[in-house]
């Protein structure tokens, strides 16, 4: 269907809201700035982003909400595009002036989202905050639909660790608020595939401290059976130019997006399913894209006695940023 409520494929506008929400939740202001520009290019209005970042303070805290709004303000001041839209005027919700109405409306919204009445009797304070403030005051804003709000919330929670119960609850809530289940599943898969999150079946591992001096950015190492290791690169992370002597290294990209390049040749995009056999004696590097996590498996073949790795100069920002 063509309408936003019934569609089963994410629109570019929804992707824009989701990417900004996910990066805002992680506090990744470097990646958030281009994501904000892209969202505005793809139909998200300025006032919709303001409301999304404001809503998410309830999930991520005021510091990240204010920082995200600061990024939006910076983007608007630096180099605004003429086709960016302000959106419909913001109006102050009437229920902000009546706490009793806010509690009543919020209880209705929470019941719809949860699929049943929900009372958090263990902590009456939080029960009141949820009903009156989050689902009352905040959800009364006029910029985002209930379906939009849950896309924003699911995307934000997908970028956080340790919130699995809330993440699962809001995936169900997103359906209750008007999004088809297929769309919600597509949203989560898209955030993973684009590298906004690192929710993959492959282990992230521990910080790769033994080789940190040969990397720009942070990488993580998860040894596996059979001499295979999974290496996770954060966005923008790459290893130095290097050469393997006396063996062939094989890379199998399993998550996210990245790059592999041999000296003097064009870079090759790493996406899940791409396999790269690296010939012995060839100068090369590999790593994540600027805006995406990347994971690859690595193992060795044709191993000769006395094999070694020769680490060389870092991949410069100037070279990397041209990709």
GROMACS .gro file of C-alpha atoms in nm:
model
  323
    1UNK     CA    1   0.000   0.000   0.000
    2UNK     CA    2   0.112   0.353  -0.065
    3UNK     CA    3   0.005   0.501   0.267
    4UNK     CA    4   0.253   0.534   0.552
    5UNK     CA    5   0.036   0.337   0.793
    6UNK     CA    6  -0.021   0.037   0.570
    7UNK     CA    7   0.304   0.008   0.378
    8UNK     CA    8   0.528  -0.295   0.416
    9UNK     CA    9   0.846  -0.135   0.286
   10UNK     CA   10   1.033   0.137   0.471
   11UNK     CA   11   1.011   0.477   0.307
   12UNK     CA   12   1.316   0.700   0.277
   13UNK     CA   13   1.152   0.933   0.529
   14UNK     CA   14   1.118   0.649   0.782
   15UNK     CA   15   1.479   0.547   0.723
   16UNK     CA   16   1.581   0.905   0.791
   17UNK     CA   17   1.394   0.917   1.121
   18UNK     CA   18   1.530   0.575   1.221
   19UNK     CA   19   1.895   0.644   1.141
   20UNK     CA   20   1.890   0.973   1.332
   21UNK     CA   21   1.718   0.812   1.631
   22UNK     CA   22   1.964   0.522   1.643
   23UNK     CA   23   2.273   0.742   1.624
   24UNK     CA   24   2.130   0.992   1.872
   25UNK     CA   25   2.074   0.710   2.122
   26UNK     CA   26   2.437   0.599   2.084
   27UNK     CA   27   2.563   0.955   2.129
   28UNK     CA   28   2.745   0.928   1.795
   29UNK     CA   29   2.744   1.295   1.699
   30UNK     CA   30   2.999   1.248   1.418
   31UNK     CA   31   2.774   1.012   1.224
   32UNK     CA   32   2.459   1.194   1.332
   33UNK     CA   33   2.541   1.512   1.141
   34UNK     CA   34   2.540   1.356   0.790
   35UNK     CA   35   2.241   1.142   0.893
   36UNK     CA   36   2.048   1.458   0.979
   37UNK     CA   37   2.131   1.609   0.641
   38UNK     CA   38   2.024   1.291   0.464
   39UNK     CA   39   1.699   1.275   0.661
   40UNK     CA   40   1.613   1.634   0.569
   41UNK     CA   41   1.699   1.559   0.205
   42UNK     CA   42   1.458   1.264   0.213
   43UNK     CA   43   1.148   1.438   0.340
   44UNK     CA   44   1.182   1.448   0.718
   45UNK     CA   45   1.092   1.798   0.835
   46UNK     CA   46   1.293   2.008   1.075
   47UNK     CA   47   1.009   2.008   1.328
   48UNK     CA   48   0.975   1.629   1.306
   49UNK     CA   49   1.342   1.587   1.397
   50UNK     CA   50   1.302   1.832   1.685
   51UNK     CA   51   1.012   1.628   1.819
   52UNK     CA   52   1.193   1.295   1.769
   53UNK     CA   53   1.502   1.413   1.957
   54UNK     CA   54   1.284   1.565   2.229
   55UNK     CA   55   1.080   1.246   2.272
   56UNK     CA   56   1.392   1.034   2.301
   57UNK     CA   57   1.513   1.217   2.611
   58UNK     CA   58   1.274   0.984   2.795
   59UNK     CA   59   1.472   0.684   2.664
   60UNK     CA   60   1.827   0.814   2.638
   61UNK     CA   61   1.848   1.107   2.882
   62UNK     CA   62   1.859   1.483   2.842
   63UNK     CA   63   2.232   1.505   2.755
   64UNK     CA   64   2.195   1.301   2.435
   65UNK     CA   65   1.868   1.470   2.348
   66UNK     CA   66   2.022   1.815   2.383
   67UNK     CA   67   2.336   1.711   2.195
   68UNK     CA   68   2.128   1.581   1.904
   69UNK     CA   69   1.927   1.902   1.893
   70UNK     CA   70   2.260   2.087   1.892
   71UNK     CA   71   2.370   1.888   1.586
   72UNK     CA   72   2.042   1.972   1.411
   73UNK     CA   73   2.086   2.339   1.492
   74UNK     CA   74   2.444   2.330   1.362
   75UNK     CA   75   2.334   2.168   1.036
   76UNK     CA   76   2.067   2.433   0.986
   77UNK     CA   77   2.313   2.715   1.050
   78UNK     CA   78   2.609   2.581   0.851
   79UNK     CA   79   2.473   2.508   0.506
   80UNK     CA   80   2.096   2.457   0.484
   81UNK     CA   81   1.955   2.319   0.159
   82UNK     CA   82   1.678   2.526  -0.002
   83UNK     CA   83   1.438   2.232  -0.025
   84UNK     CA   84   1.449   2.140   0.345
   85UNK     CA   85   1.106   2.188   0.499
   86UNK     CA   86   1.023   2.341   0.835
   87UNK     CA   87   0.707   2.130   0.854
   88UNK     CA   88   0.378   2.216   1.015
   89UNK     CA   89   0.396   2.471   1.297
   90UNK     CA   90   0.451   2.331   1.645
   91UNK     CA   91   0.163   2.394   1.882
   92UNK     CA   92   0.165   2.362   2.258
   93UNK     CA   93  -0.050   2.062   2.359
   94UNK     CA   94  -0.356   2.169   2.556
   95UNK     CA   95  -0.322   1.880   2.799
   96UNK     CA   96   0.002   2.031   2.929
   97UNK     CA   97  -0.225   2.262   3.128
   98UNK     CA   98  -0.424   1.982   3.290
   99UNK     CA   99  -0.237   1.702   3.467
  100UNK     CA  100  -0.556   1.499   3.508
  101UNK     CA  101  -0.623   1.497   3.132
  102UNK     CA  102  -0.257   1.414   3.062
  103UNK     CA  103  -0.282   1.112   3.291
  104UNK     CA  104  -0.608   1.000   3.131
  105UNK     CA  105  -0.482   1.035   2.771
  106UNK     CA  106  -0.147   0.881   2.857
  107UNK     CA  107  -0.315   0.580   3.012
  108UNK     CA  108  -0.513   0.530   2.692
  109UNK     CA  109  -0.200   0.552   2.476
  110UNK     CA  110  -0.005   0.316   2.701
  111UNK     CA  111  -0.289   0.063   2.695
  112UNK     CA  112  -0.300   0.072   2.314
  113UNK     CA  113   0.076   0.040   2.285
  114UNK     CA  114   0.100  -0.245   2.537
  115UNK     CA  115  -0.206  -0.424   2.403
  116UNK     CA  116  -0.356  -0.431   2.753
  117UNK     CA  117  -0.381  -0.214   3.065
  118UNK     CA  118  -0.044  -0.180   3.233
  119UNK     CA  119   0.009  -0.072   3.593
  120UNK     CA  120   0.359  -0.066   3.739
  121UNK     CA  121   0.255  -0.108   4.100
  122UNK     CA  122   0.609  -0.196   4.207
  123UNK     CA  123   0.706   0.170   4.161
  124UNK     CA  124   0.410   0.412   4.152
  125UNK     CA  125   0.641   0.701   4.065
  126UNK     CA  126   0.749   0.543   3.737
  127UNK     CA  127   0.394   0.431   3.667
  128UNK     CA  128   0.282   0.795   3.687
  129UNK     CA  129   0.575   0.925   3.482
  130UNK     CA  130   0.505   0.672   3.207
  131UNK     CA  131   0.135   0.741   3.188
  132UNK     CA  132   0.119   1.115   3.247
  133UNK     CA  133   0.447   1.238   3.106
  134UNK     CA  134   0.580   0.997   2.844
  135UNK     CA  135   0.256   0.872   2.691
  136UNK     CA  136   0.061   1.182   2.791
  137UNK     CA  137   0.270   1.499   2.763
  138UNK     CA  138   0.525   1.375   2.509
  139UNK     CA  139   0.294   1.173   2.286
  140UNK     CA  140   0.058   1.473   2.265
  141UNK     CA  141   0.299   1.652   2.029
  142UNK     CA  142   0.159   1.728   1.686
  143UNK     CA  143   0.460   1.649   1.464
  144UNK     CA  144   0.481   1.269   1.466
  145UNK     CA  145   0.208   1.007   1.434
  146UNK     CA  146   0.190   0.725   1.693
  147UNK     CA  147   0.333   0.492   1.426
  148UNK     CA  148   0.622   0.733   1.362
  149UNK     CA  149   0.693   0.759   1.733
  150UNK     CA  150   0.737   0.386   1.768
  151UNK     CA  151   0.966   0.368   1.465
  152UNK     CA  152   1.178   0.634   1.636
  153UNK     CA  153   1.172   0.448   1.969
  154UNK     CA  154   1.250   0.104   1.823
  155UNK     CA  155   1.540   0.253   1.626
  156UNK     CA  156   1.680   0.424   1.934
  157UNK     CA  157   1.655   0.115   2.152
  158UNK     CA  158   1.817  -0.096   1.881
  159UNK     CA  159   2.129   0.114   1.921
  160UNK     CA  160   2.156   0.062   2.297
  161UNK     CA  161   2.288  -0.230   2.497
  162UNK     CA  162   2.115  -0.374   2.803
  163UNK     CA  163   1.761  -0.273   2.699
  164UNK     CA  164   1.644  -0.600   2.545
  165UNK     CA  165   1.311  -0.619   2.739
  166UNK     CA  166   1.217  -0.266   2.634
  167UNK     CA  167   1.334  -0.327   2.278
  168UNK     CA  168   1.113  -0.634   2.247
  169UNK     CA  169   0.818  -0.455   2.406
  170UNK     CA  170   0.841  -0.161   2.168
  171UNK     CA  171   0.874  -0.383   1.862
  172UNK     CA  172   0.534  -0.524   1.959
  173UNK     CA  173   0.414  -0.175   2.047
  174UNK     CA  174   0.514  -0.046   1.705
  175UNK     CA  175   0.271  -0.294   1.553
  176UNK     CA  176  -0.003  -0.197   1.798
  177UNK     CA  177   0.043   0.168   1.700
  178UNK     CA  178  -0.016   0.105   1.330
  179UNK     CA  179   0.300  -0.037   1.172
  180UNK     CA  180   0.280  -0.378   0.999
  181UNK     CA  181   0.498  -0.640   1.167
  182UNK     CA  182   0.682  -0.690   0.837
  183UNK     CA  183   0.776  -0.322   0.839
  184UNK     CA  184   0.908  -0.338   1.196
  185UNK     CA  185   1.115  -0.647   1.113
  186UNK     CA  186   1.245  -0.472   0.802
  187UNK     CA  187   1.337  -0.167   1.012
  188UNK     CA  188   1.550  -0.373   1.251
  189UNK     CA  189   1.714  -0.568   0.969
  190UNK     CA  190   1.787  -0.246   0.780
  191UNK     CA  191   1.954  -0.084   1.082
  192UNK     CA  192   2.173  -0.394   1.116
  193UNK     CA  193   2.257  -0.424   0.746
  194UNK     CA  194   2.347  -0.055   0.719
  195UNK     CA  195   2.577  -0.085   1.018
  196UNK     CA  196   2.392   0.153   1.249
  197UNK     CA  197   2.382  -0.126   1.506
  198UNK     CA  198   2.592  -0.431   1.577
  199UNK     CA  199   2.313  -0.677   1.644
  200UNK     CA  200   2.444  -0.973   1.452
  201UNK     CA  201   2.475  -1.344   1.522
  202UNK     CA  202   2.853  -1.311   1.511
  203UNK     CA  203   3.031  -1.236   1.841
  204UNK     CA  204   3.182  -0.892   1.882
  205UNK     CA  205   3.466  -1.021   2.099
  206UNK     CA  206   3.703  -0.825   2.318
  207UNK     CA  207   3.900  -0.508   2.238
  208UNK     CA  208   4.182  -0.599   2.001
  209UNK     CA  209   4.445  -0.441   2.224
  210UNK     CA  210   4.737  -0.656   2.106
  211UNK     CA  211   4.713  -0.502   1.758
  212UNK     CA  212   4.565  -0.162   1.848
  213UNK     CA  213   4.882   0.019   1.736
  214UNK     CA  214   4.822  -0.108   1.382
  215UNK     CA  215   4.464   0.023   1.362
  216UNK     CA  216   4.297   0.361   1.322
  217UNK     CA  217   3.991   0.338   1.550
  218UNK     CA  218   3.874   0.049   1.763
  219UNK     CA  219   3.851  -0.315   1.660
  220UNK     CA  220   3.739  -0.625   1.849
  221UNK     CA  221   3.857  -0.986   1.821
  222UNK     CA  222   3.655  -1.304   1.880
  223UNK     CA  223   3.861  -1.623   1.833
  224UNK     CA  224   3.652  -1.915   1.702
  225UNK     CA  225   3.709  -2.284   1.634
  226UNK     CA  226   3.929  -2.413   1.354
  227UNK     CA  227   4.171  -2.123   1.348
  228UNK     CA  228   3.900  -1.877   1.244
  229UNK     CA  229   3.857  -1.539   1.410
  230UNK     CA  230   3.581  -1.281   1.382
  231UNK     CA  231   3.703  -0.921   1.371
  232UNK     CA  232   3.461  -0.634   1.436
  233UNK     CA  233   3.548  -0.282   1.320
  234UNK     CA  234   3.367   0.022   1.455
  235UNK     CA  235   3.261   0.286   1.197
  236UNK     CA  236   3.570   0.445   1.044
  237UNK     CA  237   3.809   0.183   1.183
  238UNK     CA  238   4.067   0.030   0.949
  239UNK     CA  239   4.400  -0.145   0.985
  240UNK     CA  240   4.729  -0.015   0.847
  241UNK     CA  241   4.865  -0.113   0.510
  242UNK     CA  242   5.032  -0.450   0.563
  243UNK     CA  243   5.176  -0.754   0.385
  244UNK     CA  244   5.140  -1.121   0.473
  245UNK     CA  245   5.454  -1.323   0.401
  246UNK     CA  246   5.434  -1.699   0.368
  247UNK     CA  247   5.056  -1.739   0.385
  248UNK     CA  248   4.726  -1.648   0.217
  249UNK     CA  249   4.470  -1.466   0.431
  250UNK     CA  250   4.099  -1.510   0.355
  251UNK     CA  251   3.834  -1.257   0.458
  252UNK     CA  252   3.461  -1.338   0.467
  253UNK     CA  253   3.242  -1.035   0.538
  254UNK     CA  254   2.949  -1.135   0.760
  255UNK     CA  255   2.796  -0.808   0.883
  256UNK     CA  256   2.781  -0.438   0.800
  257UNK     CA  257   2.979  -0.260   0.530
  258UNK     CA  258   3.346  -0.193   0.475
  259UNK     CA  259   3.639  -0.181   0.232
  260UNK     CA  260   3.929  -0.393   0.113
  261UNK     CA  261   4.204  -0.247  -0.103
  262UNK     CA  262   4.528  -0.369  -0.254
  263UNK     CA  263   4.810  -0.125  -0.327
  264UNK     CA  264   4.763   0.038  -0.667
  265UNK     CA  265   4.413  -0.106  -0.718
  266UNK     CA  266   4.059   0.019  -0.673
  267UNK     CA  267   3.893  -0.055  -0.337
  268UNK     CA  268   3.646  -0.342  -0.311
  269UNK     CA  269   3.325  -0.300  -0.110
  270UNK     CA  270   3.286  -0.549   0.175
  271UNK     CA  271   2.924  -0.652   0.236
  272UNK     CA  272   2.792  -0.978   0.381
  273UNK     CA  273   2.884  -1.272   0.159
  274UNK     CA  274   3.190  -1.113  -0.005
  275UNK     CA  275   3.497  -1.340   0.015
  276UNK     CA  276   3.846  -1.198  -0.037
  277UNK     CA  277   4.150  -1.428  -0.073
  278UNK     CA  278   4.453  -1.205  -0.015
  279UNK     CA  279   4.757  -1.327  -0.208
  280UNK     CA  280   5.085  -1.373  -0.028
  281UNK     CA  281   5.315  -1.072  -0.055
  282UNK     CA  282   5.044  -0.818  -0.155
  283UNK     CA  283   5.026  -0.484   0.026
  284UNK     CA  284   4.668  -0.417   0.139
  285UNK     CA  285   4.432  -0.290   0.409
  286UNK     CA  286   4.073  -0.355   0.519
  287UNK     CA  287   3.823  -0.195   0.754
  288UNK     CA  288   3.477  -0.052   0.809
  289UNK     CA  289   3.296   0.215   0.614
  290UNK     CA  290   3.279   0.561   0.771
  291UNK     CA  291   2.916   0.519   0.870
  292UNK     CA  292   2.890   0.147   0.943
  293UNK     CA  293   3.016  -0.130   1.166
  294UNK     CA  294   3.174  -0.418   0.977
  295UNK     CA  295   3.254  -0.775   1.078
  296UNK     CA  296   3.459  -1.025   0.884
  297UNK     CA  297   3.583  -1.374   0.951
  298UNK     CA  298   3.948  -1.434   0.880
  299UNK     CA  299   4.157  -1.747   0.844
  300UNK     CA  300   4.485  -1.850   0.675
  301UNK     CA  301   4.573  -2.092   0.396
  302UNK     CA  302   4.894  -2.216   0.232
  303UNK     CA  303   5.085  -2.146   0.551
  304UNK     CA  304   5.462  -2.168   0.507
  305UNK     CA  305   5.730  -2.200   0.777
  306UNK     CA  306   5.855  -1.865   0.898
  307UNK     CA  307   5.541  -1.679   0.791
  308UNK     CA  308   5.496  -1.326   0.921
  309UNK     CA  309   5.297  -1.004   0.885
  310UNK     CA  310   5.477  -0.683   0.790
  311UNK     CA  311   5.289  -0.382   0.926
  312UNK     CA  312   5.331  -0.057   0.733
  313UNK     CA  313   5.196   0.298   0.735
  314UNK     CA  314   4.839   0.387   0.841
  315UNK     CA  315   4.571   0.447   0.579
  316UNK     CA  316   4.556   0.827   0.581
  317UNK     CA  317   4.237   1.019   0.645
  318UNK     CA  318   4.280   1.186   0.307
  319UNK     CA  319   4.292   0.850   0.129
  320UNK     CA  320   4.015   0.692   0.336
  321UNK     CA  321   3.775   0.986   0.309
  322UNK     CA  322   3.779   0.963  -0.071
  323UNK     CA  323   3.605   0.625  -0.059
   0.00000   0.00000   0.00000
